[in-house]
mmCIF file of C-alpha atoms in Angstrom:
data_model
loop_
_atom_site.group_PDB
_atom_site.id
_atom_site.type_symbol
_atom_site.label_atom_id
_atom_site.label_comp_id
_atom_site.label_asym_id
_atom_site.label_seq_id
_atom_site.Cartn_x
_atom_site.Cartn_y
_atom_site.Cartn_z
ATOM 1 C CA MET A 21 -91.856 -28.734 -119.597
ATOM 2 C CA THR A 22 -92.317 -29.169 -123.391
ATOM 3 C CA TYR A 23 -95.002 -31.352 -124.702
ATOM 4 C CA LYS A 24 -92.663 -34.185 -125.417
ATOM 5 C CA GLN A 25 -91.132 -34.117 -121.865
ATOM 6 C CA HIS A 26 -94.779 -34.193 -120.630
ATOM 7 C CA ILE A 27 -95.555 -37.271 -122.563
ATOM 8 C CA GLU A 28 -92.345 -38.994 -121.542
ATOM 9 C CA TYR A 29 -93.180 -38.174 -117.913
ATOM 10 C CA LEU A 30 -96.674 -39.700 -118.241
ATOM 11 C CA HIS A 31 -95.110 -42.851 -119.964
ATOM 12 C CA GLU A 32 -92.640 -43.169 -117.142
ATOM 13 C CA LEU A 33 -95.448 -42.626 -114.565
ATOM 14 C CA LYS A 34 -97.708 -45.338 -116.154
ATOM 15 C CA GLN A 35 -94.717 -47.635 -116.003
ATOM 16 C CA LYS A 36 -94.130 -47.201 -112.284
ATOM 17 C CA ILE A 37 -97.727 -47.505 -111.562
ATOM 18 C CA MET A 38 -97.929 -50.906 -113.581
ATOM 19 C CA LEU A 39 -94.856 -51.945 -111.632
ATOM 20 C CA HIS A 40 -96.370 -51.304 -108.321
ATOM 21 C CA ARG A 41 -99.633 -52.949 -109.241
ATOM 22 C CA HIS A 42 -97.541 -56.019 -110.194
ATOM 23 C CA ARG A 43 -95.796 -55.955 -106.873
ATOM 24 C CA LEU A 44 -99.160 -55.649 -105.069
ATOM 25 C CA THR A 45 -100.603 -58.429 -106.945
ATOM 26 C CA VAL A 46 -97.623 -60.698 -105.900
ATOM 27 C CA ILE A 47 -97.830 -59.815 -102.342
ATOM 28 C CA LEU A 48 -101.611 -60.419 -102.239
ATOM 29 C CA THR A 49 -101.230 -63.602 -103.955
ATOM 30 C CA LEU A 50 -98.470 -64.767 -101.438
ATOM 31 C CA VAL A 51 -100.682 -63.653 -98.584
ATOM 32 C CA PHE A 52 -103.667 -65.706 -99.799
ATOM 33 C CA LEU A 53 -101.293 -68.798 -100.513
ATOM 34 C CA LEU A 54 -99.959 -68.545 -97.072
ATOM 35 C CA GLY A 55 -103.288 -68.229 -95.531
ATOM 36 C CA THR A 56 -104.578 -71.206 -97.448
ATOM 37 C CA LEU A 57 -101.514 -73.322 -96.101
ATOM 38 C CA ALA A 58 -102.012 -72.269 -92.627
ATOM 39 C CA SER A 59 -105.639 -72.512 -92.280
ATOM 40 C CA GLY A 60 -106.277 -75.254 -95.067
ATOM 41 C CA CYS A 61 -103.855 -78.065 -94.597
ATOM 42 C CA ALA A 62 -102.105 -77.227 -91.517
ATOM 43 C CA ALA A 63 -102.720 -76.476 -87.956
ATOM 44 C CA GLY A 64 -102.100 -73.010 -86.554
ATOM 45 C CA GLU A 65 -103.974 -70.418 -84.397
ATOM 46 C CA THR A 66 -106.639 -70.232 -87.084
ATOM 47 C CA ASN A 67 -110.380 -70.633 -87.274
ATOM 48 C CA ALA A 68 -111.859 -71.987 -90.542
ATOM 49 C CA THR A 69 -114.994 -73.143 -92.111
ATOM 50 C CA SER A 70 -114.838 -76.139 -94.267
ATOM 51 C CA PRO A 71 -116.685 -76.261 -97.654
ATOM 52 C CA ASP A 72 -120.221 -77.404 -97.108
ATOM 53 C CA THR A 73 -119.932 -79.728 -100.124
ATOM 54 C CA PRO A 74 -117.639 -82.698 -99.814
ATOM 55 C CA THR A 75 -114.647 -82.492 -102.120
ATOM 56 C CA GLY A 76 -113.905 -86.171 -102.545
ATOM 57 C CA ASP A 77 -115.240 -89.691 -102.898
ATOM 58 C CA THR A 78 -116.398 -92.008 -100.086
ATOM 59 C CA ILE A 79 -114.137 -94.924 -99.143
ATOM 60 C CA VAL A 80 -114.418 -98.385 -97.938
ATOM 61 C CA VAL A 81 -114.170 -98.640 -94.258
ATOM 62 C CA THR A 82 -113.714 -101.873 -92.262
ATOM 63 C CA ILE A 83 -114.970 -102.493 -88.725
ATOM 64 C CA THR A 84 -113.637 -104.774 -86.232
ATOM 65 C CA ASP A 85 -114.768 -105.345 -82.562
ATOM 66 C CA PRO A 86 -112.695 -104.063 -79.716
ATOM 67 C CA PRO A 87 -110.551 -106.633 -77.947
ATOM 68 C CA ASP A 88 -111.699 -108.067 -74.762
ATOM 69 C CA GLU A 89 -108.437 -106.600 -73.187
ATOM 70 C CA LEU A 90 -106.798 -103.611 -74.293
ATOM 71 C CA GLU A 91 -103.061 -103.973 -75.109
ATOM 72 C CA PRO A 92 -100.877 -101.419 -73.423
ATOM 73 C CA ILE A 93 -99.499 -98.702 -75.633
ATOM 74 C CA VAL A 94 -95.911 -97.001 -75.823
ATOM 75 C CA VAL A 95 -96.756 -93.329 -75.596
ATOM 76 C CA PRO A 96 -95.042 -91.380 -78.487
ATOM 77 C CA THR A 97 -92.594 -88.757 -77.765
ATOM 78 C CA MET A 98 -91.667 -85.528 -79.842
ATOM 79 C CA PRO A 99 -88.831 -86.343 -82.218
ATOM 80 C CA ASP A 100 -85.595 -84.666 -81.872
ATOM 81 C CA VAL A 101 -85.604 -83.435 -85.383
ATOM 82 C CA ILE A 102 -88.948 -81.879 -86.721
ATOM 83 C CA PRO A 103 -89.109 -81.719 -90.472
ATOM 84 C CA PRO A 104 -89.863 -78.230 -91.986
ATOM 85 C CA TYR A 105 -93.031 -77.272 -93.168
ATOM 86 C CA LEU A 106 -94.227 -79.366 -96.037
ATOM 87 C CA GLY A 107 -91.330 -81.466 -95.633
ATOM 88 C CA VAL A 108 -91.524 -85.270 -95.322
ATOM 89 C CA ASP A 109 -91.815 -86.887 -92.001
ATOM 90 C CA PRO A 110 -89.295 -89.623 -92.082
ATOM 91 C CA GLU A 111 -91.077 -91.878 -89.526
ATOM 92 C CA THR A 112 -94.178 -92.168 -91.825
ATOM 93 C CA GLY A 113 -93.261 -90.705 -95.076
ATOM 94 C CA LEU A 114 -96.363 -88.213 -94.935
ATOM 95 C CA ILE A 115 -95.969 -84.630 -95.557
ATOM 96 C CA MET A 116 -95.432 -82.518 -92.480
ATOM 97 C CA THR A 117 -98.009 -79.793 -91.672
ATOM 98 C CA GLY A 118 -98.804 -77.857 -88.598
ATOM 99 C CA THR A 119 -96.999 -76.797 -85.354
ATOM 100 C CA PRO A 120 -96.610 -80.152 -83.451
ATOM 101 C CA VAL A 121 -97.960 -80.240 -79.767
ATOM 102 C CA LEU A 122 -96.971 -82.842 -77.252
ATOM 103 C CA VAL A 123 -100.379 -83.530 -75.470
ATOM 104 C CA ASP A 124 -99.972 -85.072 -71.946
ATOM 105 C CA PHE A 125 -101.356 -88.468 -72.335
ATOM 106 C CA ASP A 126 -102.019 -89.105 -68.730
ATOM 107 C CA THR A 127 -104.699 -86.142 -68.477
ATOM 108 C CA TYR A 128 -105.881 -86.429 -72.042
ATOM 109 C CA ARG A 129 -109.639 -86.340 -72.412
ATOM 110 C CA LEU A 130 -111.658 -85.807 -75.663
ATOM 111 C CA LYS A 131 -114.465 -83.413 -74.755
ATOM 112 C CA VAL A 132 -117.719 -83.097 -76.619
ATOM 113 C CA SER A 133 -119.792 -79.997 -75.737
ATOM 114 C CA GLY A 134 -122.290 -77.468 -77.216
ATOM 115 C CA LYS A 135 -125.710 -78.138 -78.194
ATOM 116 C CA VAL A 136 -125.684 -81.735 -76.820
ATOM 117 C CA ASP A 137 -127.774 -83.288 -74.028
ATOM 118 C CA GLN A 138 -124.930 -85.326 -72.766
ATOM 119 C CA GLU A 139 -121.469 -83.652 -72.556
ATOM 120 C CA LEU A 140 -118.671 -86.295 -72.990
ATOM 121 C CA SER A 141 -115.133 -86.514 -71.475
ATOM 122 C CA LEU A 142 -113.577 -89.587 -72.964
ATOM 123 C CA THR A 143 -110.241 -91.200 -72.309
ATOM 124 C CA TYR A 144 -108.071 -92.499 -74.860
ATOM 125 C CA ASP A 145 -109.002 -96.091 -73.765
ATOM 126 C CA ASP A 146 -112.587 -95.126 -73.944
ATOM 127 C CA LEU A 147 -112.154 -94.636 -77.684
ATOM 128 C CA ARG A 148 -109.990 -97.848 -78.091
ATOM 129 C CA ARG A 149 -112.868 -99.818 -76.534
ATOM 130 C CA MET A 150 -115.294 -98.761 -79.257
ATOM 131 C CA PRO A 151 -115.554 -100.720 -82.632
ATOM 132 C CA LYS A 152 -112.495 -99.835 -84.702
ATOM 133 C CA LEU A 153 -112.888 -98.245 -88.134
ATOM 134 C CA THR A 154 -109.871 -98.706 -90.522
ATOM 135 C CA ALA A 155 -109.685 -97.163 -94.042
ATOM 136 C CA THR A 156 -107.018 -96.018 -96.457
ATOM 137 C CA PRO A 157 -108.200 -92.679 -97.835
ATOM 138 C CA THR A 158 -106.226 -89.919 -99.778
ATOM 139 C CA LEU A 159 -105.206 -86.978 -97.519
ATOM 140 C CA GLU A 160 -105.054 -84.089 -99.886
ATOM 141 C CA CYS A 161 -104.078 -80.502 -99.555
ATOM 142 C CA VAL A 162 -105.557 -79.225 -102.834
ATOM 143 C CA GLY A 163 -102.855 -77.799 -104.987
ATOM 144 C CA TYR A 164 -99.958 -78.979 -102.833
ATOM 145 C CA PHE A 165 -99.742 -82.727 -102.051
ATOM 146 C CA LYS A 166 -101.701 -85.977 -101.680
ATOM 147 C CA ASP A 167 -100.803 -88.644 -98.993
ATOM 148 C CA VAL A 168 -102.270 -92.104 -98.915
ATOM 149 C CA ALA A 169 -102.022 -94.033 -95.499
ATOM 150 C CA THR A 170 -104.116 -96.404 -93.504
ATOM 151 C CA TRP A 171 -105.738 -94.956 -90.426
ATOM 152 C CA SER A 172 -107.770 -96.624 -87.673
ATOM 153 C CA GLY A 173 -109.980 -94.968 -84.868
ATOM 154 C CA ALA A 174 -113.292 -94.558 -83.172
ATOM 155 C CA SER A 175 -116.423 -93.721 -85.229
ATOM 156 C CA LEU A 176 -117.254 -89.877 -85.252
ATOM 157 C CA LYS A 177 -120.962 -90.784 -85.799
ATOM 158 C CA THR A 178 -121.067 -93.019 -82.699
ATOM 159 C CA ILE A 179 -119.444 -90.384 -80.506
ATOM 160 C CA LEU A 180 -121.944 -87.703 -81.725
ATOM 161 C CA GLU A 181 -124.735 -90.032 -81.056
ATOM 162 C CA MET A 182 -123.416 -90.631 -77.442
ATOM 163 C CA ALA A 183 -123.510 -87.064 -76.856
ATOM 164 C CA LYS A 184 -127.159 -86.760 -78.039
ATOM 165 C CA VAL A 185 -126.959 -83.783 -80.406
ATOM 166 C CA GLN A 186 -130.102 -81.479 -79.835
ATOM 167 C CA PRO A 187 -132.321 -80.707 -82.714
ATOM 168 C CA GLU A 188 -130.959 -76.992 -83.124
ATOM 169 C CA GLY A 189 -127.390 -78.351 -83.719
ATOM 170 C CA THR A 190 -126.303 -77.741 -87.313
ATOM 171 C CA ARG A 191 -122.534 -77.593 -87.257
ATOM 172 C CA VAL A 192 -119.595 -79.424 -85.685
ATOM 173 C CA VAL A 193 -116.268 -77.659 -84.733
ATOM 174 C CA PHE A 194 -112.909 -79.529 -84.259
ATOM 175 C CA LYS A 195 -110.556 -77.980 -81.942
ATOM 176 C CA GLY A 196 -107.023 -79.068 -81.804
ATOM 177 C CA ALA A 197 -104.419 -78.271 -79.033
ATOM 178 C CA ASP A 198 -102.417 -75.990 -81.096
ATOM 179 C CA GLY A 199 -105.315 -73.542 -81.488
ATOM 180 C CA TYR A 200 -106.407 -74.577 -84.904
ATOM 181 C CA GLN A 201 -110.103 -75.193 -85.386
ATOM 182 C CA ILE A 202 -112.541 -75.814 -88.206
ATOM 183 C CA SER A 203 -116.157 -76.450 -88.564
ATOM 184 C CA MET A 204 -118.258 -78.540 -90.915
ATOM 185 C CA ILE A 205 -122.038 -79.333 -91.442
ATOM 186 C CA LEU A 206 -123.470 -81.663 -88.775
ATOM 187 C CA GLU A 207 -125.185 -83.843 -91.518
ATOM 188 C CA ASN A 208 -121.869 -84.354 -93.122
ATOM 189 C CA ALA A 209 -120.053 -85.161 -89.935
ATOM 190 C CA LEU A 210 -122.414 -88.033 -89.339
ATOM 191 C CA ALA A 211 -121.244 -89.644 -92.233
ATOM 192 C CA PRO A 212 -120.661 -93.410 -91.403
ATOM 193 C CA GLU A 213 -116.984 -93.594 -92.807
ATOM 194 C CA ASN A 214 -115.759 -90.556 -90.558
ATOM 195 C CA PHE A 215 -113.789 -91.438 -87.633
ATOM 196 C CA LEU A 216 -111.079 -90.285 -85.073
ATOM 197 C CA ALA A 217 -107.927 -91.850 -85.742
ATOM 198 C CA TYR A 218 -105.559 -93.084 -82.874
ATOM 199 C CA GLU A 219 -103.554 -95.388 -85.148
ATOM 200 C CA LEU A 220 -101.584 -94.927 -88.383
ATOM 201 C CA GLU A 221 -100.430 -98.097 -90.324
ATOM 202 C CA GLY A 222 -101.629 -100.187 -87.491
ATOM 203 C CA LYS A 223 -99.432 -98.509 -84.807
ATOM 204 C CA THR A 224 -99.991 -95.581 -82.224
ATOM 205 C CA LEU A 225 -100.447 -92.292 -83.957
ATOM 206 C CA PRO A 226 -97.053 -90.527 -83.953
ATOM 207 C CA VAL A 227 -96.985 -86.852 -82.424
ATOM 208 C CA LEU A 228 -96.066 -85.297 -85.762
ATOM 209 C CA GLN A 229 -99.332 -86.842 -87.141
ATOM 210 C CA GLY A 230 -101.595 -85.746 -84.489
ATOM 211 C CA PHE A 231 -101.280 -88.067 -81.395
ATOM 212 C CA PRO A 232 -103.398 -88.752 -79.493
ATOM 213 C CA LEU A 233 -106.167 -87.956 -81.956
ATOM 214 C CA ARG A 234 -106.753 -86.853 -85.436
ATOM 215 C CA VAL A 235 -109.956 -86.322 -87.385
ATOM 216 C CA VAL A 236 -110.220 -88.436 -90.572
ATOM 217 C CA ILE A 237 -112.780 -87.062 -93.048
ATOM 218 C CA SER A 238 -112.171 -88.896 -96.242
ATOM 219 C CA SER A 239 -114.534 -86.750 -98.383
ATOM 220 C CA TYR A 240 -112.912 -83.521 -97.350
ATOM 221 C CA ASP A 241 -109.571 -82.021 -98.007
ATOM 222 C CA GLY A 242 -106.734 -81.835 -95.464
ATOM 223 C CA ALA A 243 -108.256 -78.636 -93.846
ATOM 224 C CA VAL A 244 -110.622 -80.889 -91.795
ATOM 225 C CA TRP A 245 -108.249 -83.434 -90.548
ATOM 226 C CA VAL A 246 -107.545 -81.655 -87.438
ATOM 227 C CA LYS A 247 -104.393 -82.852 -85.324
ATOM 228 C CA TRP A 248 -104.027 -83.212 -81.664
ATOM 229 C CA LEU A 249 -107.882 -83.147 -81.309
ATOM 230 C CA LEU A 250 -108.989 -81.935 -77.955
ATOM 231 C CA GLU A 251 -112.611 -81.011 -78.242
ATOM 232 C CA ILE A 252 -115.642 -81.245 -80.496
ATOM 233 C CA VAL A 253 -118.311 -78.637 -80.221
ATOM 234 C CA VAL A 254 -121.677 -78.719 -81.630
ATOM 235 C CA GLU A 255 -123.092 -75.448 -82.663
#
């Protein structure tokens, strides 16, 4: 190989290396973005930890006393057509995330366990008998979308106080029926504006938006808004 051929070979090798690096960067970027979507603003078989610092502003919350008698609800069903991931839910106009789960309403119980003195197993109507919190926060999946809607439900702070959190408890884990779970600092979870939504726009929460229960933490992004909530664990 002549000197000129050697230089040309090295130049060609360098170009190939640069091309492979570019492809690797693209692949790693896609993997990162997919991971963010799967664990950040969706619900999948993922464990995640929320940022310890709230990302948004607090909101105005109205509180109403529960009715003397609860109105019966029409239990929502799974729609025949499920929008694609990040597509628009035609029933609500909200962006679709997660893998919908049809939770059995008759046997549903919200469990609260972990570092508590009183474990809880609350029915859907137990939650409806509590004072109702209503707010219109912005649900944001950072870098992807923002949704604004009015949600109503039971105070998270009240539920945790009912469970009598032990002094060593420092974090709260929300677990969804689809296997997704995420944790946040207990102190932040106890903010009075946080609640567990069972209504959307004054109606029973649809399946695609988390029926029977969805976490609403207005000062955090969508990663914490766990759908199809089954259990809260204090760690």
